[in-house]
Each structure stands twice: as structure tokens, then as C-alpha cells.
Coordinates of C-alpha atoms and ligand atoms in Angstrom, one line a residue:
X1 CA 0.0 0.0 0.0
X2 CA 1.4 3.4 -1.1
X3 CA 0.0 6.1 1.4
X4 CA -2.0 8.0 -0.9
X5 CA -1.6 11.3 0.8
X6 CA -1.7 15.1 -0.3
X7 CA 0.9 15.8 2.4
X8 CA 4.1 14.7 2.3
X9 CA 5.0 11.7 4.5
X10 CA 6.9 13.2 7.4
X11 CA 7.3 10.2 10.0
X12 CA 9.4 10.9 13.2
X13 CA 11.5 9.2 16.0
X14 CA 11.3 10.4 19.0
X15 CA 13.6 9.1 21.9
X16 CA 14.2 10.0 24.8
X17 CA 18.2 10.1 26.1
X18 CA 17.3 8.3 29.6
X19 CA 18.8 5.6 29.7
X20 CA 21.5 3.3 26.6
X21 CA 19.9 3.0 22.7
X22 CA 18.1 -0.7 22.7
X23 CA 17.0 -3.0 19.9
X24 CA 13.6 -1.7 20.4
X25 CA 14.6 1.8 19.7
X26 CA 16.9 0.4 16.8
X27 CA 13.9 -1.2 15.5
X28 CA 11.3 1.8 15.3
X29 CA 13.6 4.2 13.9
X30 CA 14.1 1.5 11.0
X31 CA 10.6 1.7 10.5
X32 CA 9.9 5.2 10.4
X33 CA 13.0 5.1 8.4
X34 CA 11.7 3.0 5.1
X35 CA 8.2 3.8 5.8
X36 CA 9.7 7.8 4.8
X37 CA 11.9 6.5 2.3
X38 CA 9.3 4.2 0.8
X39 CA 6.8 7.1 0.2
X40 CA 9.7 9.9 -0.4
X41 CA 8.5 12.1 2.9
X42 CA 11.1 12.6 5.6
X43 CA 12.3 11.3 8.1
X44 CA 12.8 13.5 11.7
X45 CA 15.0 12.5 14.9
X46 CA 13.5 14.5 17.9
X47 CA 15.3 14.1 21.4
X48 CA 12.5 13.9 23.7
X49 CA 14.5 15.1 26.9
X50 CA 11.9 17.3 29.0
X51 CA 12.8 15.0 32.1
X52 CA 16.1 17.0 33.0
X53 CA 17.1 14.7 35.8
X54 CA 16.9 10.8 33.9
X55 CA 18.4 13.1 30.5
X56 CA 22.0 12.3 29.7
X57 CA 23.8 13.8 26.7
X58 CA 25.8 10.5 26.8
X59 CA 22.5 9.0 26.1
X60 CA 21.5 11.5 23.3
X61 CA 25.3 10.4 21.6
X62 CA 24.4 7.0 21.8
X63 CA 21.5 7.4 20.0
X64 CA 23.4 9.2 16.8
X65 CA 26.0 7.1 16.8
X66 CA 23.9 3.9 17.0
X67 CA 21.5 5.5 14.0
X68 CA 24.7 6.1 11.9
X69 CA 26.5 2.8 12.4
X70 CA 23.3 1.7 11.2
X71 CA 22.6 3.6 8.4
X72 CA 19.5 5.0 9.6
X73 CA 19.6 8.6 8.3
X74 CA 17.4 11.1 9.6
X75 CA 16.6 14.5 7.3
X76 CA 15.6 16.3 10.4
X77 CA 17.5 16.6 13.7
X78 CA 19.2 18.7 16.1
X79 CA 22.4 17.4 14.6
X80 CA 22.7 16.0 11.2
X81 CA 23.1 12.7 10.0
X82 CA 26.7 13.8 9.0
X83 CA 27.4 16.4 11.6
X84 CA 27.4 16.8 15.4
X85 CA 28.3 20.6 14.7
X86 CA 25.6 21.0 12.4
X87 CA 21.5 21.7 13.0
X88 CA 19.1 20.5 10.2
X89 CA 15.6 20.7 9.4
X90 CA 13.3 23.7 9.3
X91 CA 10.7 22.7 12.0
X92 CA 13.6 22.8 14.7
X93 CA 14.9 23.2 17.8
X94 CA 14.0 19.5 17.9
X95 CA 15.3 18.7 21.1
X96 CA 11.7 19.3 23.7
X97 CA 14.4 21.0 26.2
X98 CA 14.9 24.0 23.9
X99 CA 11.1 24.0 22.8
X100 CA 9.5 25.1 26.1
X101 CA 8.4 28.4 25.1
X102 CA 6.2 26.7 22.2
X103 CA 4.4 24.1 24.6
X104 CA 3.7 27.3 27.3
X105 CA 1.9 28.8 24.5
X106 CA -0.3 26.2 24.2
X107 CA -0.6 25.2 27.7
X108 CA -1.7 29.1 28.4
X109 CA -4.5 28.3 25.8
X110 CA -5.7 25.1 27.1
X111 CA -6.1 26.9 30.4
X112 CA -7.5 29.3 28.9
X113 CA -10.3 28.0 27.1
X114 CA -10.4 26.1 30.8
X115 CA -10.0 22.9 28.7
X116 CA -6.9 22.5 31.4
X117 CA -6.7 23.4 35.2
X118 CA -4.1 23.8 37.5
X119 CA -4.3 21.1 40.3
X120 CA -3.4 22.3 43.8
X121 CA -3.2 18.7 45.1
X122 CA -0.4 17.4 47.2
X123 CA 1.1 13.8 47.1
X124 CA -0.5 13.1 50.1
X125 CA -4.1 14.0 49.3
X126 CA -3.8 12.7 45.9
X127 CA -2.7 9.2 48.0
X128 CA -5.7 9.4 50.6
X129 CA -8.0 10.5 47.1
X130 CA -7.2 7.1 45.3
X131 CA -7.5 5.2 48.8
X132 CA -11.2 6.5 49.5
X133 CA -11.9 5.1 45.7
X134 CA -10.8 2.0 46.4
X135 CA -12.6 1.8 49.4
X136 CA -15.9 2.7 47.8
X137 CA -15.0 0.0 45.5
X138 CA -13.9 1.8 42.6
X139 CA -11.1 1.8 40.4
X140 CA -8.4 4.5 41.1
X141 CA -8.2 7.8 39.1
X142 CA -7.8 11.2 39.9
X143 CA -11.6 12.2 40.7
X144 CA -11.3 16.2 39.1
X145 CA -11.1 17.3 42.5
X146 CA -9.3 20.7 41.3
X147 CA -11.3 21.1 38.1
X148 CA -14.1 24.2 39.2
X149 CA -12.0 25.6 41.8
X150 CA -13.1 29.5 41.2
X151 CA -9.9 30.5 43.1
X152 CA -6.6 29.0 44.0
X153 CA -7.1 27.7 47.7
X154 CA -5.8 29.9 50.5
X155 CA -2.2 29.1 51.2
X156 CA -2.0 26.3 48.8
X157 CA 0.5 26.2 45.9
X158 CA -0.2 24.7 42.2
X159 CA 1.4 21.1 41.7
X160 CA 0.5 20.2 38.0
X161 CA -1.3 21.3 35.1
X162 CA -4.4 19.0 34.6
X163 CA -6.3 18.1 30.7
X164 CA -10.4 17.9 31.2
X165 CA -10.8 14.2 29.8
X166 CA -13.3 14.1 28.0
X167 CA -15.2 10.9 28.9
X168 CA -16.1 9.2 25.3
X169 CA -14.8 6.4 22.7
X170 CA -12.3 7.3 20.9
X171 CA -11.8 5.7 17.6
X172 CA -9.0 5.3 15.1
X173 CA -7.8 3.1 12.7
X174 CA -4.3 1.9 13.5
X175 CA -2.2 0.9 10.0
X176 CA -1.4 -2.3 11.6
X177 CA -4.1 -3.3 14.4
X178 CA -7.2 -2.1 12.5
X179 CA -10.0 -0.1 13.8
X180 CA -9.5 0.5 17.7
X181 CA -11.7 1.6 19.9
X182 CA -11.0 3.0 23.7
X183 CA -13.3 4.3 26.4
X184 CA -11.5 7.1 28.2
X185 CA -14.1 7.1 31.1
X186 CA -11.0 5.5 33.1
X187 CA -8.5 8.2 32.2
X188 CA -9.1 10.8 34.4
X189 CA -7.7 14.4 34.2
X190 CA -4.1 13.5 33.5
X191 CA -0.9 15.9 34.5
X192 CA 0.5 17.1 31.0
X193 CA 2.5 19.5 32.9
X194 CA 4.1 20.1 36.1
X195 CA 4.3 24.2 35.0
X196 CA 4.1 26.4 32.2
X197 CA 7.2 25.2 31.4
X198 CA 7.3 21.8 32.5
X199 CA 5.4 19.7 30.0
X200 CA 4.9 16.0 30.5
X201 CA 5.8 13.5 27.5
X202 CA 2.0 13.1 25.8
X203 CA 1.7 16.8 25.6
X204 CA 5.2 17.9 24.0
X205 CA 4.7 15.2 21.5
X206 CA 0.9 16.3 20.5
X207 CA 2.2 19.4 20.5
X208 CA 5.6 19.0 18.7
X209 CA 3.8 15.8 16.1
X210 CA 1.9 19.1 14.7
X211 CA 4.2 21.8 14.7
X212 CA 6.6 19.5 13.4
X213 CA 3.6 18.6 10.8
X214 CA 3.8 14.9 11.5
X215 CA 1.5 12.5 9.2
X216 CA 2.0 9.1 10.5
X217 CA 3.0 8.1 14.0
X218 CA 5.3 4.4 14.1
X219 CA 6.0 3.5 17.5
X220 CA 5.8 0.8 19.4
X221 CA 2.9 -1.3 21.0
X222 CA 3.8 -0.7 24.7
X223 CA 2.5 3.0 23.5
X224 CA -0.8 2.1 22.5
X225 CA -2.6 3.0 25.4
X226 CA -1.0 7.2 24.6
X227 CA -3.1 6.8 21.6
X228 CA -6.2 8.2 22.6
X229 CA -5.1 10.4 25.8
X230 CA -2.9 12.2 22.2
X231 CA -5.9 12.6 19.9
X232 CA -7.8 14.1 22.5
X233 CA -5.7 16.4 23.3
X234 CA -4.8 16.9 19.3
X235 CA -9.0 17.7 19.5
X236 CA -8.7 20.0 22.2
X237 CA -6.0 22.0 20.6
X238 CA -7.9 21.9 17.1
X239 CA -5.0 19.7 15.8
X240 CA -5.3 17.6 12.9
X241 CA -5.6 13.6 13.7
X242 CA -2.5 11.8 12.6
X243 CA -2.2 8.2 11.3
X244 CA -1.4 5.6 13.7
X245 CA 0.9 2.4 13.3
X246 CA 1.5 0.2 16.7
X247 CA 4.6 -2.5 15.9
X248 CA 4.3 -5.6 18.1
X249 CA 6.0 -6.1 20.9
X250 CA 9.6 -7.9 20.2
X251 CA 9.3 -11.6 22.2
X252 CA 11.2 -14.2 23.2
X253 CA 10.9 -17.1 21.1
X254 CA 8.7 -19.0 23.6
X255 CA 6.2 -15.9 23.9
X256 CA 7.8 -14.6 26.9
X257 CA 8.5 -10.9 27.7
X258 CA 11.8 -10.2 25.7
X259 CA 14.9 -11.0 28.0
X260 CA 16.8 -8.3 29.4
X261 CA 20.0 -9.9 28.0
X262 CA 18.3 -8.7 24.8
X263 CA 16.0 -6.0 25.4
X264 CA 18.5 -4.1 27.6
X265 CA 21.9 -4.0 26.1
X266 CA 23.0 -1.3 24.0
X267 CA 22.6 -1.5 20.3
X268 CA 26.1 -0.5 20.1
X269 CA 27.1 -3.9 21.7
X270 CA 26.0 -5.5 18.8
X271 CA 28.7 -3.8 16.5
X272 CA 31.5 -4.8 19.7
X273 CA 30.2 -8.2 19.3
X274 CA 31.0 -8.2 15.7
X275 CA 27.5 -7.9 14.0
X276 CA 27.6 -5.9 10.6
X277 CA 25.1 -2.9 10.6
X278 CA 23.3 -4.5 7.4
X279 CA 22.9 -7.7 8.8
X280 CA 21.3 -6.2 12.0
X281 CA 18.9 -4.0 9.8
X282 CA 17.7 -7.4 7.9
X283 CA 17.2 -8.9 10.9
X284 CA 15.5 -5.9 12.7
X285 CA 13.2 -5.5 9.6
X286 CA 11.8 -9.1 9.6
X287 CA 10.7 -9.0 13.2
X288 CA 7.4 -8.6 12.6
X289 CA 7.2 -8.1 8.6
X290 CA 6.9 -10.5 6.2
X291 CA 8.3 -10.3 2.6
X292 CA 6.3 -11.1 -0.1
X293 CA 8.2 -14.4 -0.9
X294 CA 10.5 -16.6 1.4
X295 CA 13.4 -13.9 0.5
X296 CA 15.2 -13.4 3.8
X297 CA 18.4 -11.0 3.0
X298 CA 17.9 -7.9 2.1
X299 CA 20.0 -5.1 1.3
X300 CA 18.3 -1.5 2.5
X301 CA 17.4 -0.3 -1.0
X302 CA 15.8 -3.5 -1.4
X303 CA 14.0 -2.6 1.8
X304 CA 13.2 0.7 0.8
X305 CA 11.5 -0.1 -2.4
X306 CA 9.3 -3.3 -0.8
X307 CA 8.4 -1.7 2.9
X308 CA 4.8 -2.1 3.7
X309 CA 3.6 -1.4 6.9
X310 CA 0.5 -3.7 5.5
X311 CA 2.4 -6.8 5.9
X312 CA 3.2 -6.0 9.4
X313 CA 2.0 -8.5 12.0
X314 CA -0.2 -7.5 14.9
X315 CA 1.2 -10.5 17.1
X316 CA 4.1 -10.3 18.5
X317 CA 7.5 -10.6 17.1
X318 CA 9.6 -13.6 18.0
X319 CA 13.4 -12.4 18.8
X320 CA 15.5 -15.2 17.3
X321 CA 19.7 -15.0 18.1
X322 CA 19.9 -18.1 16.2
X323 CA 18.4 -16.3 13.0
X324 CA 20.5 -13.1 14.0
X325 CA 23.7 -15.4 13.8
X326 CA 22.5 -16.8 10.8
X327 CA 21.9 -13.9 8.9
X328 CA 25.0 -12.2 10.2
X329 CA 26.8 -15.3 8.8
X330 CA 25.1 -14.8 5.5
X331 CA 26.3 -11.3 5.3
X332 CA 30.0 -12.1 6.1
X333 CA 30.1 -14.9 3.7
X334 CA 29.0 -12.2 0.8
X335 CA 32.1 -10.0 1.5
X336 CA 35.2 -10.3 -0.4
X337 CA 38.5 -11.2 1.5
X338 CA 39.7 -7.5 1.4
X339 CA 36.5 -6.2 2.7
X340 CA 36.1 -8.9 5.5
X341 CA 40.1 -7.8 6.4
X342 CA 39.1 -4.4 7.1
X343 CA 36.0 -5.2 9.1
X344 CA 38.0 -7.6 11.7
X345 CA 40.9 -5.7 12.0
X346 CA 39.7 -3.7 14.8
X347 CA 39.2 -6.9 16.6
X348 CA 42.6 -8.2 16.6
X349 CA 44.1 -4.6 17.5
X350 CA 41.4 -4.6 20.9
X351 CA 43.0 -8.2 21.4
X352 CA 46.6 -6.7 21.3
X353 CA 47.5 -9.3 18.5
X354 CA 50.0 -8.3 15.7
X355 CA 49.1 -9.6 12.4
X356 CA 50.2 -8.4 9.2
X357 CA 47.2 -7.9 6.7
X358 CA 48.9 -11.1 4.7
X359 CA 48.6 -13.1 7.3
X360 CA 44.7 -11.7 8.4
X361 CA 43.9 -12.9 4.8
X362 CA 45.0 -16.4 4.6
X363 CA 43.5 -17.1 8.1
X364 CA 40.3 -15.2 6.8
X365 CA 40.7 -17.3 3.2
X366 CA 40.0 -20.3 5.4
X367 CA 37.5 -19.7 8.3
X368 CA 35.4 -17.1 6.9
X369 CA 32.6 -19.7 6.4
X370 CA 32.8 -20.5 10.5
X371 CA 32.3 -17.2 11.3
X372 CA 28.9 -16.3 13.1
X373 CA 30.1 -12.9 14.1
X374 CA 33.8 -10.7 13.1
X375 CA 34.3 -11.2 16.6
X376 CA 34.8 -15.1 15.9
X377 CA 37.4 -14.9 13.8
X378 CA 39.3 -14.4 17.1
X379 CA 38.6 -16.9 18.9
X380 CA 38.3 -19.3 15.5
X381 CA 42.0 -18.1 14.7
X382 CA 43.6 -17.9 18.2
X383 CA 45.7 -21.3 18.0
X384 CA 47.7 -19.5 14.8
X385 CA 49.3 -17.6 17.6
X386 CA 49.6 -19.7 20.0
X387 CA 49.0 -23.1 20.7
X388 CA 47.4 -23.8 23.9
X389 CA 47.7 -27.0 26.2
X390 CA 45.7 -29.8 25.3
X391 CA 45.0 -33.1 26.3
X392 CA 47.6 -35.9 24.7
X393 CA 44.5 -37.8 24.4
X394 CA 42.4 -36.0 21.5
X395 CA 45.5 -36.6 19.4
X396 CA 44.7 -39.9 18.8
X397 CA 41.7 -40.9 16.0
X398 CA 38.6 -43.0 16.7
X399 CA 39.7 -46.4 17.7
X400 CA 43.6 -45.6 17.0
X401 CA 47.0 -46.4 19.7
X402 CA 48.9 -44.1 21.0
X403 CA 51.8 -46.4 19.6
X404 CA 50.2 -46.1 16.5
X405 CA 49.5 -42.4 16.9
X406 CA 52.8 -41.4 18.0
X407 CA 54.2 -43.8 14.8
X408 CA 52.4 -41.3 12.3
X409 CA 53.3 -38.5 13.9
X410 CA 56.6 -39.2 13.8
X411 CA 56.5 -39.9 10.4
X412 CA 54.8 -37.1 9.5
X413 CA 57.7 -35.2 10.9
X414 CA 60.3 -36.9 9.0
X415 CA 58.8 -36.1 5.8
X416 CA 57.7 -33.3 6.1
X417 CA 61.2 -31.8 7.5
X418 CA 62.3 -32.9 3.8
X419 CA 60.2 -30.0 2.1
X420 CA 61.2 -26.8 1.4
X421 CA 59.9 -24.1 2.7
X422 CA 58.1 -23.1 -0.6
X423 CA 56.6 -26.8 -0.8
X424 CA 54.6 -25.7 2.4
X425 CA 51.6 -25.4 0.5
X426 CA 48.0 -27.5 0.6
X427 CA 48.3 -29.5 -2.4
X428 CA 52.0 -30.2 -1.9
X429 CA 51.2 -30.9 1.2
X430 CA 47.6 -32.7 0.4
X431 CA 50.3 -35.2 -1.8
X432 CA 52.8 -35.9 0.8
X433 CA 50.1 -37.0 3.4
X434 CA 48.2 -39.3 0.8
X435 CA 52.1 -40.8 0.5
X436 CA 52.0 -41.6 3.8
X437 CA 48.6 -43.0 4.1
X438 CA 49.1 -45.3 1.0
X439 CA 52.7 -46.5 2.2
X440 CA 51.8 -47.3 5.6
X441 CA 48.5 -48.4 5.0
X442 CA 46.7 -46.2 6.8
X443 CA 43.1 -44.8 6.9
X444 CA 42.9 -41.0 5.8
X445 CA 41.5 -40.2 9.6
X446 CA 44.1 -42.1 11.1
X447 CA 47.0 -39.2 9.1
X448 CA 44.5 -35.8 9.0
X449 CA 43.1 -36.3 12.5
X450 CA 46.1 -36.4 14.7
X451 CA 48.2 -34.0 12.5
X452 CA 45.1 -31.5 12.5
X453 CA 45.2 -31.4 16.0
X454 CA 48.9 -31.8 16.4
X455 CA 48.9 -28.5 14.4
X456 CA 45.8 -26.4 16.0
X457 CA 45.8 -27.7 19.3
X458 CA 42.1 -28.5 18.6
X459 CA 39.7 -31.0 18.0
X460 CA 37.7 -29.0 15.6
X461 CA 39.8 -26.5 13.2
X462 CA 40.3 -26.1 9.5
X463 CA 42.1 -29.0 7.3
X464 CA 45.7 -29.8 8.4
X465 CA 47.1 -28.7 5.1
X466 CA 45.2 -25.4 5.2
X467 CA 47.0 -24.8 8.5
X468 CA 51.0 -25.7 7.5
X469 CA 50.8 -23.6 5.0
X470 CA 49.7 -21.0 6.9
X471 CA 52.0 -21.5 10.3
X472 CA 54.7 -22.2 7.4
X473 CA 57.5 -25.2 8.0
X474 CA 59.0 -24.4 11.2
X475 CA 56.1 -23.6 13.1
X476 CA 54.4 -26.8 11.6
X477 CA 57.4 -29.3 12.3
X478 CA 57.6 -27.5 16.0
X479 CA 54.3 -28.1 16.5
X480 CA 54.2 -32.2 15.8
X481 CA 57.1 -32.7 17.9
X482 CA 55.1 -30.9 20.8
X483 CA 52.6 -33.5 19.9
X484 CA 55.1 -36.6 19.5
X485 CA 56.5 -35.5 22.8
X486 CA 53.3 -35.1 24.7
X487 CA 52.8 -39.1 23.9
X488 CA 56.0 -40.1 25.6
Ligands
LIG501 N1 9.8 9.5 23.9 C1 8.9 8.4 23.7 C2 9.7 7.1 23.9 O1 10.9 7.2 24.0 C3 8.4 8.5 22.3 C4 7.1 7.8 22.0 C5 6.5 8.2 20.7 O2 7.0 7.8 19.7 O3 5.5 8.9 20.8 O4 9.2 6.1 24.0
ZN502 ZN1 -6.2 18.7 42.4

């Protein structure tokens, strides 16, 4: 479905810095992202931040750096995409904390048009208010206790700014959900400020969606229940009603409440873990949307072109790590050698371990397929640098002797100490091993197995003749005497 709109698409994200950048963020953004991008409107980054104690600037950071590692560029902003230095957009200042003048205005109207009230009600009386409810058997809201005061009270000071809720249905048609219907009779007056210049989050954003000129609001299901409080106070500022699209909530794969472990860490970890930024995207994008076909990788101008909030499920959206991996994995294996050395060269400089691009490469040539993450090429190419202790035992194959064992090793090392230097190379080396197994009778596992592990340290590693010729002769020959002597 194209949105068939006179107006120009303009979507918005709209964070607030309180706390590190999650997947959940991550994913709404992307949304908003191709939903502008699919329908050429914009896209606009506003820093919700009117809580000045939980707002960090760290926080605010996090959340540009995250969109740009990414991809996810925003047209508007209080920085650009490009530029911390630099302010973008005409509908700025897009952070709330600079915008208090603009919600004052329209607080003074609400109040007024007495469509809002200042409430003079302490903590205390607000607590002993909601107890008498529940004693009379009712459910808890505030009861408009401050709603036709004439005057202030004597000696009393005002706490909050207080909306008239109107007590109706409201009705709209949510992109994703359908038609939606909520009573408000519940709601009471909410605070939607503490002052005049204090607003509370559902105000600044009615306020900011239409000075802004917003069209379509994407956000998240856990805000579904903001819906209707917004468009009635949209209607009682003679705002225009925006279109609504609720994503599902992100769960764990058995329907559970998404684990902290997930839902928690910082987006950014996922690029120290060694996730690629397109991978993430493709994996972000199908939580919760289906493609047309089975197609599962995408690349983000695919994305752009076939977004469709349409095919957006209402239930929720399974979080699967093992799919993440997997389509991480797909991505890697689609970059070329050169490109792939680049992107895990970081990680072997945070390890401290000195490797010469050459040398990156051929270890790259041969466990690129294993790798899950960047990050695993460390841990995949570790024994290169340095063989670890192992047990004498996993040197020997299946069934096999460590007589027999220590026999093949030994010859092993006595050819191979014949070779040049220049001969340490797989096929060379492939030849001189199928020698030895046809001389001495031997099974191919009984040769590969022990020499593999001889060489790596490990029971699971790449071919034997993949590895000499990487470690090169002396390391190799060093290497299966360690093993020879290990079963003495
Ligand atoms: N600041 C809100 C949040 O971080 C924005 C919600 C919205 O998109 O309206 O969840
Ligand atoms: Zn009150």
C-alpha cells in the first residue's frame, strides 16, 4: 500500500536520552526510516529530553552514533546525520528541552479555554483520594477534584497542570491493528504539565507531532494505550488527527517478555560483538514483517522499495539469536576477503595481536565460512598464535594407539622436514600425506586427525594442510614434535 496522501509523508523518531539506545529503539527508527523513504516524505530525529534529571547527553550520543553505524539517516534533527556541529531541518529546535516556550503557548490556551486546570493537590491528598476510591469500590483515578476551583485555595501552591478528559470512545484506525476503539471514562484528568514550562511526554509530543507537521505516527505497541489520551488532546488543541501504526512487541521465542540480555543492552554492543550494521537491519526489519516471498536478505534499498507497513504483523515478534547469527553469517560470507580484512581488524588490534594484513587474509581465506560474528574470527584463529595446552588424548583418531598415533606423527615429521619451505603449501602438502597413508596403509582419519590437531591444538579446526601452510614449516614441524613428545 502506497499512502495516498496530499501531504508529504513526514514520520518521526522520537527518543528520549534516559537511559543506553536498545534493539527496540533500533527497530522503530528503522521503521519510520523506510516507511519515509518508501513514500519519499522525511524522516525526523526529535530528542524527547523534557525530564532533565533521567536526561543524559551520553544517552543523546548513543543514540546518533547507533543510527549512523546503522545507516538509519534522519533529514531532520538537532544534529545531522553527518554532523554533530551542524542543526538540520526547518521545524527545529528538535530537542523538547529547547522548545518550552512553544508548549507554554499552548498550555496558556488550554487553560485558557479552561480545557486544562491547575491542580493544587499534594502527594498526600492525591494518595488518601485514590484510597477513598478504592474503598468505595472503585477503580483509582484522579476524581477532578481541582477542576471548578473559582480561586486558588488559600495558602495552597499549584502542583500540576491538569487536561479535562473528556469521557467518550475514541476511535481510530491503527495501520497495523485495524479499527481500535478506547473508552477514556477510566482516564481521568491527566498531568500534562508540572508548569508552564514543564510539560509532560503526551503533551510535547501532540504538541511537537503538529508543529513538526507529522502525518504518521510508528512506534511501538507498549505506547498504545497514549493513543487516545494524544488525539484528545490533538481535538482539544484543534489539531489535525494523525495516522497511527502500533509495531508488536519484540518476544522471546517462547512468547515470553523479551529477555533483558536482549532488550537491555545497547545497540552499540552488537557492533563490539562483531554484528555488521546491514545484517542487524535485515534482521531488525523481519521481526514482525513479512516479505512477499520466502526472501530473507535484504539489502536497505531493497528494503526501501518493498516496505509495507501492511504486511506487518499484529502478534508479537519472536526475537531469534539463532536467525540473528544466521543472517550475520550470510552477510559475512557475501564479502570479499579484502573487505572482511578491514571489518576484523579492529578486533585483533582490541585483542593486542600483531598480524600483518597477509597473514589476516589467509587465516580469513580459510575460516570465513565458521564465522557467526567478526568477533569469531578471534577466537576461531587464536591457536595461529599460539598453541594452547591440550590433552595428549584427542590426538589420537577414533579407535587408533597411541603407539600407533605417535608412529604417524613421527613420520609425518620426517617427511615433512624434507620439504622446502616453498613446498609448504596445501596440495603439496595434500600429496605428501596421501604418501604416507598409502605407504603405511593407513586410513585418511588415522594421518588428518592427529596432524590437524597436532597443528591447531584443537579437535575442531580447518584442514591440516590449510594450517601448514599458513603457520609455514617451522612452526608446523615445531608443533608435531610438541605432539610426539606429549605421547612419551
Ligand atoms: N519519547 C517516547 C519514547 O521514548 C516516544 C514515544 C512516541 O513515539 O510517541 O518512547
Ligand atoms: Zn487537584
Amino acid at each position: 500500500m502506497d499512502i495516498n496522501t496530499q501531504n508529504k509523508v513526514r514520520v518521526r523518531f522520537a527518543p528520549s536520552p534516559t537511559g543506553h539506545f536498545h534493539i527496540g529503539g533500533a527497530r522503530v527508527a528503522l521503521n519510520n526510516f523506510l516507511f519515509a523513504r518508501h513514500n519519499n516524505g522525511k524522516f525526523i530525529l526529535r530528542i524527547e529530553d523534557t525530564d532533565p534529571e533521567r536526561s543524559k547527553k551520553e544517552f543523546e550520543k548513543e543514540i546518533y552514533e547507533s543510527l549512523r553505524w546503522l545507516g538509519i539517516k534522519w533529514d531532520e534533527g538537532p544534529v545531522s546525520f553527518e554532523n554533530d556541529n551542524q542543526k538540520v531541518g526547518e521545524y527545529g529546535p528538535y530537542r523538547q528541552s529547547e522548545r518550552r516556550e512553544i508548549y507554554k503557548k499552548y498550555l496558556q490556551k488550554l487553560l485558557d479555554e479552561k480545557k486544562a486546570y491547575w491542580c493544587y493537590c499534594t502527594k498526600e491528598e492525591l494518595e488518601a483520594q485514590k484510597n477513598a476510591m478504592i474503598a468505595d469500590g472503585l477503580i483509582p483515578k484522579y476524581p477532578g477534584h481541582c477542576r471548578n476551583l473559582t480561586n486558588p485555595p488559600l495558602n495552597k501552591k499549584p502542583q500540576t497542570i491538569r487536561f479535562v478528559m473528556p469521557e467518550t470512545k475514541v476511535e481510530f484506525k491503527d495501520l497495523i491493528r485495524g479499527k481500535l476503539v478506547f473508552d477514556t471514562t477510566q482516564f481521568g484528568d491527566i498531568v500534562i504539565a508540572k508548569d508552564l514550562e514543564s510539560p509532560l511526554y503526551n503533551f510535547a509530543a501532540v504538541v511537537d507531532d503538529f508543529e513538526m507537521k507529522i502525518t504518521h505516527v510508528i512506534r511501538g505497541e507498549d505506547h498504545i494505550s497514549n493513543t487516545p489520551k494524544q488525539i484528545l488532546l490533538q481535538r482539544a488543541l484543534g489539531f489535525p488527527e494523525l495516522i497511527y501504526a502500533h509495531l508488536p512487541l519484540i518476544l522471546n521465542p517462547d512468547r515470553s517478555k523479551l529477555s533483558k540480555r536482549f532488550a537491555e543492552v545497547s545497540l552499540l554492543s552488537y557492533k563490539e560483538e562483531g554484528y555488521l550494521p546491514e545484517a542487524l537491519i535485515n534482521f531488525l526489519i523481519l521481526l514482525g514483517w513479512h516479505p512477499k516471498d520466502d526472501k530473507e536478505i535484504f539489502s536497505l534499498e531493497e528494503l526501501i522499495k518493498e516496505f509495507d507497513l501492511n504486511r506487518v504483523q499484529k502478534a508479537g515478534a519472536i526475537f531469534n539469536e539463532e536467525k540473528l547469527n544466521w543472517i550475520n553469517s550470510k552477510y559475512i560470507k557475501n564479502l570479499d576477503l579484502n573487505e572482511l580484512l578491514i571489518k576484523v581488524k579492529p578486533f585483533f588490534l582490541k585483542e593486542n595481536i600483531i598480524a600483518s594484513d597477509d597473514f589476516i587474509l589467509k587465516i580469513l581465506k580459510i575460516e570465513k565460512e565458521r564465522m557467526k560474528t567478526l568477533k569469531d574470527i578471534i577466537s576461531l584463529s587464536k591457536f595461529f598464535f599460539e598453541l594452547e595446552d591440550y590433552n595428549p588424548k584427542i590426538l589420537i583418531w577414533k579407535n587408533g594407539t597411541l603407539e600407533k598415533t605417535k608412529e604417524i606423527l613421527e613420520k609425518l615429521y620426517n617427511t615433512l622436514q624434507l620439504l622446502n619451505e616453498s613446498d609448504f603449501e596445501k596440495t603439496m602438502l595434500f600429496n605428501k600425506l596421501t604418501e604416507i597413508i598409502n605407504l603405511g596403509n593407513y586410513s585418511r582419519g588415522e594421518v588428518f586427525w592427529p596432524l590437524r590437531v597436532a597443528l591447531s591444538g584443537r579437535e575442531s579446526s580447518p584442514d591440516p594442510t590449510e594450517i601448514a601452510e599458513i603457520l609455514g614449516k617451522e612452526k608446523s614441524l615445531e608443533r608435531i614434535k610438541i605432539a610426539i613428545n606429549k605421547l612419551k
